[in-house]
C-alpha positions as a printed Julia matrix, in Angstrom:
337×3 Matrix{Float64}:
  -8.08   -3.17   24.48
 -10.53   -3.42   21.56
  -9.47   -4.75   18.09
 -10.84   -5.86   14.93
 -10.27  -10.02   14.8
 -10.48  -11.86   11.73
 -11.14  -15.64   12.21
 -10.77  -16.8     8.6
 -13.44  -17.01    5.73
 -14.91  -14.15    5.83
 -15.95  -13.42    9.57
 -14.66  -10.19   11.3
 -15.39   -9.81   15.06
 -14.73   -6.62   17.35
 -13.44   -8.46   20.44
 -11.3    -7.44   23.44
  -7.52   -8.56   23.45
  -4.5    -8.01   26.23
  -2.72   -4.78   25.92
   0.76   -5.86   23.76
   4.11   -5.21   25.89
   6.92   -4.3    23.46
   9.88   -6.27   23.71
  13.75   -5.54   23.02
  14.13   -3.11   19.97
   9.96   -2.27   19.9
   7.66   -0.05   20.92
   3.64    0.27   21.43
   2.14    2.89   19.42
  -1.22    4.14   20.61
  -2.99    4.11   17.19
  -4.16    7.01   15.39
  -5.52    5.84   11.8
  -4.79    2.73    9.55
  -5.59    2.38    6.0
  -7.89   -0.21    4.81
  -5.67   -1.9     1.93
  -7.0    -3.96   -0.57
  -5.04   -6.92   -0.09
  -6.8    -6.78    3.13
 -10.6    -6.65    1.37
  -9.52   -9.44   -1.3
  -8.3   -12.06    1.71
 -11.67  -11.29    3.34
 -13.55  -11.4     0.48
 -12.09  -14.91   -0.55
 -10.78  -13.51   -3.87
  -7.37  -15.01   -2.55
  -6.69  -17.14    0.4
  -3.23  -15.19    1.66
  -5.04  -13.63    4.84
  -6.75  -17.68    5.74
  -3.47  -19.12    4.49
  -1.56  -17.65    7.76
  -4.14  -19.07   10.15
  -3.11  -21.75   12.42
  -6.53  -23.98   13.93
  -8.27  -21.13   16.23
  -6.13  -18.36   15.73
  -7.02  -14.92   14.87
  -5.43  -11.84   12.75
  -5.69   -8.15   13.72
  -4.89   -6.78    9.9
  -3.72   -3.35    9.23
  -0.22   -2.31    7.91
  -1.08    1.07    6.94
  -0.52    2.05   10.27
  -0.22    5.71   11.98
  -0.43    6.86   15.76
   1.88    7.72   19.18
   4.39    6.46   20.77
   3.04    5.15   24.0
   5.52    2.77   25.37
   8.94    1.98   25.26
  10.83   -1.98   25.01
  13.78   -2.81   27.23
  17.02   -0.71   25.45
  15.11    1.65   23.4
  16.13    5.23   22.97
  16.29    7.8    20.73
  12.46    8.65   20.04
  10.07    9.73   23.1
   6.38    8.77   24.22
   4.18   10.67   22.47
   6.08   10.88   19.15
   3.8    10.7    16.18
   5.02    8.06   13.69
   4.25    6.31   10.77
   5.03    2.45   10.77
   6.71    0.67    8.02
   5.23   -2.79    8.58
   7.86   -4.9     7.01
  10.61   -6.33    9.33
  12.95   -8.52    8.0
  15.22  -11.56    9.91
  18.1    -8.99    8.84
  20.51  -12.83    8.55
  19.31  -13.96    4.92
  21.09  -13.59    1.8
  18.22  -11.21    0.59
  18.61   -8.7     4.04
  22.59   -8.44    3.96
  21.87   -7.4     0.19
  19.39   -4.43    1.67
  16.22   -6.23   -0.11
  14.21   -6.47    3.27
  11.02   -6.84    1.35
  11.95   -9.93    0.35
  13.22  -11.57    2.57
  11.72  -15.15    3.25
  11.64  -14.8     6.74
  10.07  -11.85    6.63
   7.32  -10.15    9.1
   4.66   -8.04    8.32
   2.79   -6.72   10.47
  -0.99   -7.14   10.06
  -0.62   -9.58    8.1
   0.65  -12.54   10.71
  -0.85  -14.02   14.22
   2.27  -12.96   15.52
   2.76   -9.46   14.56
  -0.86   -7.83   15.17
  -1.44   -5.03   13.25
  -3.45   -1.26   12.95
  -7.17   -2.63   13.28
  -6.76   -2.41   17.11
  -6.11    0.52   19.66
  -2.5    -0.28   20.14
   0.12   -2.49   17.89
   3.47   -3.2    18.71
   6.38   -1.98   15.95
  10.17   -2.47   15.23
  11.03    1.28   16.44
  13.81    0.85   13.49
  10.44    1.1    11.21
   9.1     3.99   12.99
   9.32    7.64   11.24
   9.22   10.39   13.13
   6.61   12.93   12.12
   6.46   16.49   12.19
   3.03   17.42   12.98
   3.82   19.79    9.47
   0.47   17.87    8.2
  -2.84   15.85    9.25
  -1.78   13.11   11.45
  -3.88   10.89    9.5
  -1.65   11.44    6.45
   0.69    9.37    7.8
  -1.8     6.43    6.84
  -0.85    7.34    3.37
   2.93    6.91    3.08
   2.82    2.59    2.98
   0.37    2.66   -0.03
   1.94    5.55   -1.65
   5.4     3.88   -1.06
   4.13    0.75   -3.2
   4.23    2.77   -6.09
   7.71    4.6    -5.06
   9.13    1.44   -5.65
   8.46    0.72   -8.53
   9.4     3.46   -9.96
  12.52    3.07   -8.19
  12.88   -0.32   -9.57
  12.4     1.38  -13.55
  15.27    4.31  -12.7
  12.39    6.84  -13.58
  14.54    9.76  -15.32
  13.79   13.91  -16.23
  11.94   13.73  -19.28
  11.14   10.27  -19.87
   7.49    9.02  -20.92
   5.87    7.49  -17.92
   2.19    5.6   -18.01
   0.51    4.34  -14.79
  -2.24    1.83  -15.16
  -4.92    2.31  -12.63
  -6.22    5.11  -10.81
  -6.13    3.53   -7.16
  -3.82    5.08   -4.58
  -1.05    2.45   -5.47
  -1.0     4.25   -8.99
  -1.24    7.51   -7.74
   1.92    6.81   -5.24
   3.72    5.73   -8.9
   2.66    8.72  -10.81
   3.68   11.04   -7.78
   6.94    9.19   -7.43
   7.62    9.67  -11.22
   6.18   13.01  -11.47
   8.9    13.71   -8.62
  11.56   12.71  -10.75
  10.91   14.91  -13.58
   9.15   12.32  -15.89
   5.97   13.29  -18.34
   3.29   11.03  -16.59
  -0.13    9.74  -17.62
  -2.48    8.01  -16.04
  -5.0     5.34  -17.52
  -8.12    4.69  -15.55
 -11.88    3.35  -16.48
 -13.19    5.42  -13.33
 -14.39    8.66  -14.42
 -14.24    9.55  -10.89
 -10.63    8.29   -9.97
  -9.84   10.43  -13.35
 -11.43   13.96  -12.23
  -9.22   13.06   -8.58
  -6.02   12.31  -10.47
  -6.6    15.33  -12.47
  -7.18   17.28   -9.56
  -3.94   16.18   -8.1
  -2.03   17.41  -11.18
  -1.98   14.57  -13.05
  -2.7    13.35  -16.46
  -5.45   11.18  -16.42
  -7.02    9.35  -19.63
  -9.59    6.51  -20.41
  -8.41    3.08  -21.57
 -10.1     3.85  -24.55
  -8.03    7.03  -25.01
  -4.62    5.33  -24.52
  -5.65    3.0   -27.23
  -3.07    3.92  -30.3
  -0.78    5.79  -27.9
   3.03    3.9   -27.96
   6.47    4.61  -27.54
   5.98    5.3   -23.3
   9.8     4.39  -21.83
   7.82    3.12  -18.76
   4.37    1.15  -17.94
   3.78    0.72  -14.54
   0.79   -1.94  -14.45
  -0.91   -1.6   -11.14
  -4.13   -3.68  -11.34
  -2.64   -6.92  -13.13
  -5.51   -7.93  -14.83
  -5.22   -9.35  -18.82
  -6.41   -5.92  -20.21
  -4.09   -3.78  -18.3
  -1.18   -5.92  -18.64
  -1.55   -5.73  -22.75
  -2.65   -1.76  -22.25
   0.96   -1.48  -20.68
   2.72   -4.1   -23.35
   1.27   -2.31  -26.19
   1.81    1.36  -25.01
   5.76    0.44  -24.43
   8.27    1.09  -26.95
  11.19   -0.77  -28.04
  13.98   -0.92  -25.12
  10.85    0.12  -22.81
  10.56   -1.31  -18.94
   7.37   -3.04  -17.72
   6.59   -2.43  -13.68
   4.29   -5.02  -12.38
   3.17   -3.65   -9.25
  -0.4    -4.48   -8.5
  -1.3    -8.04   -7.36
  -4.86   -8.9    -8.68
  -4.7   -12.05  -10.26
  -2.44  -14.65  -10.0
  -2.17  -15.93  -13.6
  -2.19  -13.01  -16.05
  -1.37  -13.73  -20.02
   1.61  -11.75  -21.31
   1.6   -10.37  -24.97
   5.07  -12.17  -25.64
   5.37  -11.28  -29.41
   5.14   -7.65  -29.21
   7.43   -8.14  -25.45
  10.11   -9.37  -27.88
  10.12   -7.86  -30.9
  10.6    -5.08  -28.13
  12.88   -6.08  -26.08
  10.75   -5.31  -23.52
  12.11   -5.35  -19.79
   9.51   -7.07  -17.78
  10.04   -6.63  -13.98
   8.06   -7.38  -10.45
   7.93   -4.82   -8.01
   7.23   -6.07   -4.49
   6.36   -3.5    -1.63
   9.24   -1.39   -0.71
  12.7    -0.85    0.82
  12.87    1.23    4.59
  14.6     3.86    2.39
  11.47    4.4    -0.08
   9.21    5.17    2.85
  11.38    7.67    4.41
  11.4     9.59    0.96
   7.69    9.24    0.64
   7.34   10.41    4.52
   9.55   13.08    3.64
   7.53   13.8     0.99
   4.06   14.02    2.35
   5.3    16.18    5.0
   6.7    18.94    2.64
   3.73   18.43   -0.27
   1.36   20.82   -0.99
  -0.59   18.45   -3.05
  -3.69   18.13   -1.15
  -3.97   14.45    0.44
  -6.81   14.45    2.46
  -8.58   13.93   -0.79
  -7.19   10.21   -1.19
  -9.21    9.94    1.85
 -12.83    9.28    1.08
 -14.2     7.49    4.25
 -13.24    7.28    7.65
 -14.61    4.74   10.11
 -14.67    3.23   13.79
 -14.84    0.02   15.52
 -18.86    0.58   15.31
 -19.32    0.45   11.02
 -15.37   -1.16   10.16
 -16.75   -4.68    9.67
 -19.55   -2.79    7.79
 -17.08   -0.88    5.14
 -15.15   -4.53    4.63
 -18.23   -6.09    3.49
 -19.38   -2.81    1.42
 -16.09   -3.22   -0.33
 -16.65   -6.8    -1.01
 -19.76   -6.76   -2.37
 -18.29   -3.43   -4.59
 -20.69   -0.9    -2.98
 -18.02    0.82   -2.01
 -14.69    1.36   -3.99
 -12.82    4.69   -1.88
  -9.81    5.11   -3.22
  -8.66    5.36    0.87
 -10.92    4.73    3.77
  -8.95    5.29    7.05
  -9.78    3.44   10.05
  -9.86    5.36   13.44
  -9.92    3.12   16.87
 -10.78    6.64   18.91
């Protein structure tokens, strides 16, 4: 079968691999679409080394955990799901032994696997991928197939907003525009909250808008306090201190994005606060079932997240559009057929 290979430092190949057998507990999904993430375009880009750090001397990475597509094949013992059952993958498998995994926190877990983001569990850049089918959702067929791309991005967000016990009422602001913000302001929006968005992107703002959110500059937030919530999802200086400054006293801090690794914290005004500063990494099983759930009942329209789609003939071509910021989608979707 075909799949997108990436050899380290920058170099993407399409090459042809075996056909994965699933063992005990897995399946092989037939892939349908998978979501070009960031974290993706910054390890090929060399903006961080986490994609070449997992490379052993002449191995290769098929990336993708955005995955969606068919049930093709069965492993030895599985039941209760049938070939041909579109699901979206959760990509995050943990050892399910660990101190972390008997407490229910999967995601972190230091044993855990990703898939598409290890040698040794290949992800959506390829025609087929094995999964855990204990990560699989069943979908309905109530929207696009291709939707289901949507639900691990949009799940980042759920989290941490899950994380910041979101209530009716509250004062919510998302920083950043991308589709990891939008997840957050959906997921807080869904819990009753009065949500704004802050994004320099005129674009990103007439999108968010168009979704039904509020969405301002960084230059109109300026002034604006007393927010219960920020959820920072860039993590550069500028939007960490947008989020610091726009909390009020007793107020909770999300960090959800991952941009840089060393970010300076407004400490003065985080403790004459008594500001609750939190990480938010990825998500549990149970957050991507709601947002499934979600997307298959919504009548927000989300085939506008998606902006691009692509094949095995122009992927390596959007990776390095993205890296040299030619292209910023908010989603492009990847699609092997």
């Amino acid at each position: 079968m075909r799949a997108l290979l990436y050899h380290g430092r920058s170099r993407l190949s399409v090459g042809e691999v075996e056909i994965p057998a699933p063992g005990p507990g897995q399946v092989r999904v037939k892939v349908e679409a998978v979501g070009m993430c960031k974290s993706d375009i910054y390890g090929y880009s060399q903006l961080n080394q986490r994609r070449d750090e997992v490379l052993g001397e002449g191995e290769t990475l098929i990336m993708g955990h955005e995955a969606v597509g068919h049930v093709e094949q069965l492993g030895p013992g599985v039941s209760g799901i049938e070939p041909g059952q579109a699901v979206a993958v959760d990509p995050i498998e943990g050892c399910g032994e660990c101190e972390a995994c008997r407490a229910g926190a999967t995601n972190i877990c230091p044993n855990r696997r990703v898939y598409g983001c290890i040698p040794a569990a290949p992800g959506g850049f390829a025609e087929q991928m094995i999964a855990p089918v204990a990560n699989l959702y069943p979908l309905s067929g109530a929207r696009p197939l291709e939707w289901g791309a949507l639900v691990e991005p949009l799940t980042v967000g759920e989290h941490g907003v899950v994380l910041a016990e979101v209530g009716a009422g509250e004062r919510v602001l998302v920083v950043g525009g991308g589709i990891i913000g939008l997840g957050a302001a959906f997921a807080a929006a869904r819990r009753g909250a009065e949500v704004t968005v802050s994004e320099p992107m005129p674009e990103r703002r007439r999108l968010a808008a168009e979704l039904g959110l509020e969405a301002i500059s960084p230059q109109e937030l300026e002034g604006r306090e007393g927010y219960a919530v920020a959820l920072d999802c860039v993590a550069r200086p500028e939007t960490i201190a947008a989020g610091v400054a726009a909390t009020g006293r007793l107020g909770r801090l999300i960090l959800v994005g991952i941009w840089a690794d060393d970010v300076p914290l407004p400490i003065s005004r985080v403790v004459e606060n008594e500001t609750t500063v939190r990480g938010s990494f990825a998500y549990l099983h149970e957050d991507f079932v709601r947002v499934a759930e979600w997307i298959e009942s919504t009548d927000v329209d989300l085939a506008r997240l998606i902006e691009l789609r692509v094949s095995f003939d122009d992927v390596i071509d959007a990776f390095d559009r993205y890296a040299d910021g030619s292209l910023d989608a908010v989603r492009t979707v990847f699609k092997p057929a």
